[in-house]
Coordinates of C-alpha atoms and ligand atoms in Angstrom, one line a residue:
M27 CA 134.0 -106.4 13.0
P28 CA 133.0 -109.0 10.4
A29 CA 130.4 -107.7 7.9
P30 CA 127.0 -109.3 8.4
A31 CA 125.8 -111.6 5.7
P32 CA 123.6 -109.9 3.1
A33 CA 120.0 -110.3 4.3
D34 CA 117.6 -111.2 1.6
L35 CA 114.7 -109.1 2.7
A36 CA 112.3 -110.3 0.1
A37 CA 112.6 -114.1 0.2
P38 CA 110.4 -115.6 -2.5
L39 CA 107.1 -116.9 -1.4
P40 CA 107.8 -120.6 -1.4
A41 CA 110.5 -120.1 1.3
L42 CA 108.0 -118.4 3.5
I43 CA 105.3 -121.0 3.0
T44 CA 107.5 -123.6 4.7
D45 CA 106.8 -121.8 8.0
A46 CA 103.2 -122.1 8.8
A47 CA 103.0 -119.0 11.0
M48 CA 104.7 -116.9 8.4
A49 CA 102.4 -118.3 5.7
A50 CA 99.3 -117.3 7.8
E51 CA 100.7 -113.8 8.3
R52 CA 101.4 -113.5 4.6
K53 CA 97.8 -114.7 3.8
G54 CA 96.4 -112.1 6.2
W55 CA 98.3 -109.5 4.3
F56 CA 97.3 -110.9 0.9
D57 CA 93.7 -110.7 2.0
K58 CA 94.2 -107.0 2.8
L59 CA 95.7 -106.4 -0.6
K60 CA 92.8 -108.3 -2.2
T61 CA 90.2 -106.3 -0.3
G62 CA 92.0 -103.1 -1.3
L63 CA 92.0 -104.0 -4.9
R64 CA 88.6 -105.6 -4.9
K65 CA 86.9 -102.9 -6.9
T66 CA 89.5 -103.4 -9.6
G67 CA 89.0 -107.1 -9.4
T68 CA 85.3 -106.8 -9.6
G69 CA 85.6 -104.7 -12.7
I70 CA 87.9 -107.2 -14.5
Q71 CA 86.0 -110.2 -13.2
A72 CA 82.7 -108.9 -14.5
V73 CA 84.1 -109.1 -18.0
F74 CA 84.5 -112.9 -17.8
V75 CA 81.0 -113.6 -16.4
N76 CA 79.0 -115.6 -19.0
A77 CA 81.4 -114.4 -21.7
Q78 CA 82.4 -115.9 -25.0
I79 CA 85.9 -115.6 -26.4
D80 CA 85.3 -113.0 -29.0
D81 CA 86.2 -109.4 -29.9
A82 CA 83.7 -108.1 -27.4
L83 CA 85.5 -109.9 -24.6
Y84 CA 88.8 -108.2 -25.5
E85 CA 87.2 -104.8 -25.9
E86 CA 85.6 -105.1 -22.4
L87 CA 88.9 -106.2 -21.0
E88 CA 90.6 -103.3 -22.6
S89 CA 88.2 -100.9 -20.8
A90 CA 88.6 -102.7 -17.5
L91 CA 92.4 -102.6 -17.7
L92 CA 92.3 -98.9 -18.6
M93 CA 90.0 -98.2 -15.7
A94 CA 92.4 -100.1 -13.4
D95 CA 95.1 -97.5 -14.3
A96 CA 97.1 -99.9 -16.4
G97 CA 97.6 -97.2 -19.1
V98 CA 97.3 -97.5 -22.8
K99 CA 100.7 -99.1 -23.6
A100 CA 100.5 -101.8 -20.9
T101 CA 96.9 -102.5 -21.8
E102 CA 97.7 -103.0 -25.4
Y103 CA 100.7 -105.2 -24.5
L104 CA 98.7 -107.3 -22.2
L105 CA 95.9 -107.9 -24.7
D106 CA 98.3 -108.9 -27.5
D107 CA 100.1 -111.2 -25.1
L108 CA 96.7 -112.6 -24.0
R109 CA 95.5 -113.3 -27.5
G110 CA 98.7 -115.2 -28.2
R111 CA 98.3 -117.3 -25.0
V112 CA 94.6 -118.0 -25.8
K113 CA 95.6 -119.2 -29.3
R114 CA 98.5 -121.3 -28.1
Q115 CA 96.6 -122.9 -25.3
M116 CA 93.5 -123.3 -27.5
A117 CA 91.4 -121.9 -24.7
T118 CA 87.7 -122.5 -25.1
D119 CA 86.1 -120.8 -22.1
A120 CA 86.3 -117.5 -20.4
A121 CA 87.5 -118.9 -17.1
Q122 CA 90.6 -120.2 -18.9
V123 CA 91.1 -116.8 -20.5
K124 CA 91.0 -115.2 -17.0
R125 CA 93.7 -117.6 -15.8
L126 CA 95.8 -116.8 -18.8
L127 CA 95.4 -113.1 -18.1
A128 CA 96.7 -113.7 -14.6
D129 CA 99.7 -115.4 -16.1
A130 CA 100.2 -112.5 -18.5
I131 CA 100.1 -109.9 -15.7
T132 CA 102.4 -112.0 -13.6
D133 CA 105.0 -112.2 -16.3
L134 CA 104.7 -108.5 -17.0
L135 CA 105.2 -107.7 -13.3
Q136 CA 107.9 -110.3 -12.7
P137 CA 110.8 -108.0 -13.5
L138 CA 109.7 -105.6 -10.7
E139 CA 110.1 -108.3 -8.1
K140 CA 113.5 -107.8 -6.6
P141 CA 114.7 -108.1 -3.0
L142 CA 116.2 -105.2 -1.1
V143 CA 119.6 -106.5 -0.1
I144 CA 121.5 -105.1 2.8
G145 CA 124.7 -106.1 4.4
Q146 CA 127.0 -105.5 1.4
F147 CA 127.8 -102.1 2.8
T148 CA 128.0 -100.9 6.4
P149 CA 125.9 -98.9 6.6
T150 CA 123.6 -99.4 3.7
V151 CA 122.4 -95.9 3.0
I152 CA 118.8 -95.7 1.8
M153 CA 117.5 -92.3 0.6
V154 CA 113.7 -92.0 0.4
A155 CA 111.9 -89.4 -1.8
G156 CA 108.5 -88.7 -3.1
V157 CA 105.7 -86.2 -3.5
N158 CA 103.9 -84.7 -0.5
G159 CA 101.9 -87.2 1.5
A160 CA 102.9 -90.2 -0.5
G161 CA 103.7 -92.1 2.7
K162 CA 107.5 -91.7 3.0
T163 CA 107.8 -91.2 6.7
T164 CA 105.2 -93.9 7.5
S165 CA 107.0 -96.3 5.1
I166 CA 110.4 -95.5 6.8
G167 CA 108.8 -96.4 10.1
K168 CA 107.5 -99.7 8.8
L169 CA 110.7 -100.4 7.0
T170 CA 112.7 -99.8 10.2
K171 CA 110.6 -102.5 11.9
H172 CA 111.1 -104.8 8.9
L173 CA 114.8 -104.3 9.0
A174 CA 115.0 -104.6 12.8
N175 CA 113.1 -107.9 12.5
E176 CA 115.9 -109.1 10.2
G177 CA 118.4 -108.2 13.0
A178 CA 119.7 -105.0 11.3
S179 CA 120.5 -101.9 13.4
V180 CA 119.0 -98.7 11.9
L181 CA 119.7 -95.0 12.2
L182 CA 117.1 -92.5 10.9
A183 CA 118.0 -89.2 9.4
A184 CA 115.3 -86.5 9.6
A185 CA 116.2 -84.7 6.4
D186 CA 112.7 -83.3 6.1
T187 CA 113.7 -80.1 7.9
F188 CA 110.9 -78.0 6.5
R189 CA 108.4 -78.7 9.2
A190 CA 109.0 -79.3 12.9
A191 CA 106.1 -81.7 12.7
A192 CA 107.9 -83.8 10.2
R193 CA 110.8 -84.2 12.6
E194 CA 108.5 -85.1 15.4
Q195 CA 106.6 -87.6 13.3
L196 CA 109.9 -89.4 12.5
L197 CA 110.8 -89.3 16.2
V198 CA 107.6 -91.1 17.1
W199 CA 108.5 -93.8 14.6
A200 CA 112.0 -93.9 16.0
D201 CA 110.6 -94.4 19.6
R202 CA 108.2 -97.0 18.4
N203 CA 111.1 -98.9 16.9
T204 CA 113.6 -97.9 19.6
V205 CA 116.2 -96.8 17.1
E206 CA 118.4 -93.7 17.0
I207 CA 117.7 -90.6 15.0
V208 CA 119.8 -87.7 13.7
S209 CA 117.8 -84.6 13.5
Q210 CA 118.6 -80.9 13.7
E211 CA 116.2 -78.0 14.4
G212 CA 116.0 -75.8 11.3
G213 CA 119.0 -77.6 9.8
D214 CA 119.8 -78.0 6.2
P215 CA 118.6 -81.4 4.8
S216 CA 122.0 -82.1 3.2
A217 CA 123.8 -81.3 6.4
V218 CA 121.5 -83.6 8.4
S219 CA 122.0 -86.4 5.8
F220 CA 125.8 -85.9 5.9
D221 CA 125.8 -86.1 9.7
A222 CA 123.6 -89.2 9.8
V223 CA 125.7 -91.1 7.3
T224 CA 128.9 -90.1 9.2
A225 CA 127.3 -91.2 12.5
G226 CA 126.1 -94.4 10.9
K227 CA 129.6 -95.2 9.9
A228 CA 131.1 -94.3 13.2
R229 CA 128.4 -96.3 15.1
G230 CA 128.6 -99.3 12.8
K231 CA 124.9 -99.2 11.9
D232 CA 123.7 -101.6 9.3
V233 CA 121.3 -99.2 7.7
V234 CA 120.8 -95.4 7.5
L235 CA 117.4 -94.3 6.3
V236 CA 117.1 -90.8 5.1
D237 CA 113.6 -89.2 5.2
T238 CA 113.2 -86.3 2.9
A239 CA 110.5 -83.7 2.5
G240 CA 107.7 -84.2 0.0
R241 CA 108.1 -82.3 -3.3
L242 CA 106.6 -82.2 -6.7
P243 CA 108.7 -82.9 -9.8
T244 CA 107.7 -79.5 -11.1
Q245 CA 109.3 -77.7 -8.1
L246 CA 112.7 -77.6 -9.8
H247 CA 114.6 -76.0 -6.9
L248 CA 113.3 -78.7 -4.6
M249 CA 114.4 -81.4 -7.1
D250 CA 117.8 -79.7 -7.1
E251 CA 117.9 -79.9 -3.3
L252 CA 117.4 -83.7 -3.6
R253 CA 120.3 -83.9 -6.0
K254 CA 122.3 -82.0 -3.4
I255 CA 121.4 -84.4 -0.6
K256 CA 122.5 -87.3 -2.8
R257 CA 125.8 -85.5 -3.6
V258 CA 126.5 -84.7 0.0
V259 CA 125.7 -88.2 1.1
T260 CA 128.3 -89.4 -1.3
K261 CA 130.8 -87.1 0.3
A262 CA 130.2 -88.7 3.7
D263 CA 130.5 -92.2 2.1
A264 CA 131.9 -92.6 -1.4
T265 CA 129.8 -95.7 -2.0
A266 CA 126.5 -94.1 -0.8
P267 CA 123.6 -93.8 -1.3
H268 CA 123.2 -97.5 -2.0
E269 CA 119.5 -97.3 -2.5
V270 CA 117.3 -94.4 -3.7
L271 CA 113.7 -95.2 -3.1
L272 CA 110.7 -93.4 -4.5
V273 CA 107.5 -93.8 -2.4
I274 CA 104.3 -93.6 -4.5
D275 CA 100.7 -93.4 -3.3
G276 CA 98.9 -96.3 -5.0
N277 CA 95.9 -93.9 -5.5
T278 CA 97.7 -91.5 -7.9
G279 CA 96.8 -93.5 -11.0
Q280 CA 98.7 -92.8 -14.1
N281 CA 100.5 -89.8 -12.5
A282 CA 102.5 -92.4 -10.5
L283 CA 104.3 -93.2 -13.8
A284 CA 105.1 -89.6 -14.3
Q285 CA 106.5 -89.4 -10.8
V286 CA 108.7 -92.5 -11.4
R287 CA 110.1 -90.9 -14.6
A288 CA 110.8 -87.5 -13.0
F289 CA 112.4 -88.8 -9.8
D290 CA 114.4 -91.4 -11.8
E291 CA 115.8 -88.7 -14.0
T292 CA 116.7 -86.6 -11.0
L293 CA 118.1 -89.2 -8.7
G294 CA 118.5 -92.5 -10.5
L295 CA 116.0 -94.6 -8.6
T296 CA 116.9 -98.1 -7.4
G297 CA 113.5 -99.1 -6.1
L298 CA 109.9 -98.2 -5.3
V299 CA 107.6 -98.5 -2.4
V300 CA 103.9 -98.4 -3.3
T301 CA 101.7 -97.3 -0.5
K302 CA 98.0 -97.2 0.4
L303 CA 97.0 -100.3 -1.6
D304 CA 94.6 -101.1 1.2
G305 CA 92.3 -98.2 0.2
T306 CA 90.7 -97.2 -3.1
A307 CA 93.9 -97.8 -5.2
K308 CA 93.3 -99.7 -8.4
G309 CA 96.8 -101.2 -8.6
G310 CA 97.0 -101.4 -12.4
V311 CA 99.6 -98.6 -12.5
L312 CA 102.2 -101.2 -11.7
C313 CA 101.6 -102.7 -15.1
A314 CA 102.3 -99.3 -16.7
I315 CA 105.4 -98.9 -14.6
A316 CA 106.6 -102.5 -15.6
R317 CA 106.0 -101.7 -19.2
E318 CA 107.4 -98.1 -19.4
R319 CA 109.8 -97.5 -16.5
P320 CA 110.5 -100.8 -14.8
V321 CA 112.0 -99.8 -11.4
P322 CA 111.8 -102.7 -8.9
V323 CA 109.0 -102.6 -6.3
Y324 CA 110.7 -103.5 -3.1
F325 CA 107.7 -103.1 -0.8
I326 CA 104.0 -102.4 -0.8
G327 CA 102.1 -100.7 1.9
V328 CA 98.6 -101.9 2.9
G329 CA 97.8 -99.8 6.0
E330 CA 99.1 -97.4 8.6
K331 CA 100.4 -99.8 11.2
L332 CA 104.0 -100.9 11.7
E333 CA 103.4 -104.3 10.2
D334 CA 101.5 -103.1 7.1
L335 CA 104.5 -103.3 4.8
E336 CA 105.2 -106.3 2.7
T337 CA 107.6 -107.4 0.0
F338 CA 106.2 -107.3 -3.5
N339 CA 105.3 -110.6 -5.2
A340 CA 104.3 -110.4 -8.8
R341 CA 102.1 -113.5 -8.8
E342 CA 100.2 -112.5 -5.6
F343 CA 99.7 -109.0 -6.9
A344 CA 98.4 -110.3 -10.3
L345 CA 95.9 -112.6 -8.5
A346 CA 94.8 -109.8 -6.1
L347 CA 94.3 -107.5 -9.1
L348 CA 92.0 -110.0 -10.7
G349 CA 90.0 -110.4 -7.5
Ligands
GTP72 N1 95.8 -96.5 4.4 C1 97.1 -96.3 4.3 N2 97.6 -95.1 4.7 C2 98.9 -94.8 4.6 C3 99.8 -95.8 4.1 N3 101.0 -95.2 4.1 C4 100.9 -94.0 4.6 N4 99.6 -93.7 4.9 C5 99.0 -92.5 5.5 O1 99.3 -91.4 4.6 C6 99.4 -90.2 5.3 C7 100.7 -89.5 4.8 O2 101.8 -90.3 5.3 P1 103.3 -89.8 5.6 O3 104.1 -91.0 5.9 O4 103.2 -88.7 6.5 O5 103.6 -89.2 4.1 P2 104.9 -88.4 3.7 O6 105.2 -88.9 2.3 O7 106.0 -88.6 4.7 O8 104.4 -86.9 3.7 P3 105.2 -85.6 3.6 O9 106.5 -85.8 4.5 O10 104.3 -84.6 4.2 O11 105.5 -85.4 2.2 C8 99.4 -90.5 6.7 O12 98.1 -90.3 7.2 C9 99.7 -92.0 6.8 O13 99.1 -92.7 7.9 C10 99.3 -97.1 3.7 O14 100.0 -98.0 3.2 N5 97.9 -97.2 3.8
MG73 MG1 107.1 -87.2 5.7

């Protein structure tokens, strides 16, 4: 069977805009992100109201960025960068400074914008990890739909074998997406993952998505278990896993950076999914991640429904962040 052409799942925005319906959809989603990050935007925007370009402006911006979870390092970096831009452009009013800040944030976040490519391997095996309740299973459900929309066949692996409820939750998503699922009552997560990858190969699936149980980086035996899942997946397919994704809850603030570091050290992450950006998340933590542990952000989640998953776009995110 000929291998399907690699599907670029995160086509850059201009390509989407050519299609009016897609552009409208994207705008709806952008509005959701903007609404979610509005509090952050309001905080940063307030700094520019009736402001002069002086030290006080930079000091207030510093506070606003820290409050938005950008962290000390990214905040310092952004302010230095901004001062340089203001000088070079000879900006004279606060509105100009705000636009230059949007540019600075866009440039900082740009390296995180990278498409998830499938089709190079059949199946592309994607392992999904994260702390408890981050949104792994929900994101897998949404990602399945996203992939199905691209014409990819998906097999789900219920490697969260701790709770029967977890298996059932994934089953519901499988039903909603009408895809197959490999699951085992009381099974071992590595064994389920092995079976799923083997089945994925045998059945010629385009993608195998492995859902794992939530765990904290401090639970060392559970982090070891993740390593084992990864090892065993490689036994089923020497080139797999092709992607190791960490799902992070956008509300976790600076702790998200600690999670990226810890899971990256354990597993070697290839990408992130940042969820719950529709709620009270402040979003600035992506600046900290970009500065300190730049793992690409493949997708962001802006709700609990199937369609509430979107590709990450640095410019859009920067604009949403500034309100
Ligand atoms: N508002 C909002 N809620 C979300 C989003 N993603 C997930 N959730 C909700 O977050 C909760 C936890 O989601 P799960 O997908 O079960 O999280 P999980 O990481 O699989 O959890 P464990 O397997 O228990 O570790 C559920 O109530 C989801 O509906 C999102 O983008 N926005
Ligand atoms: Mg789960």
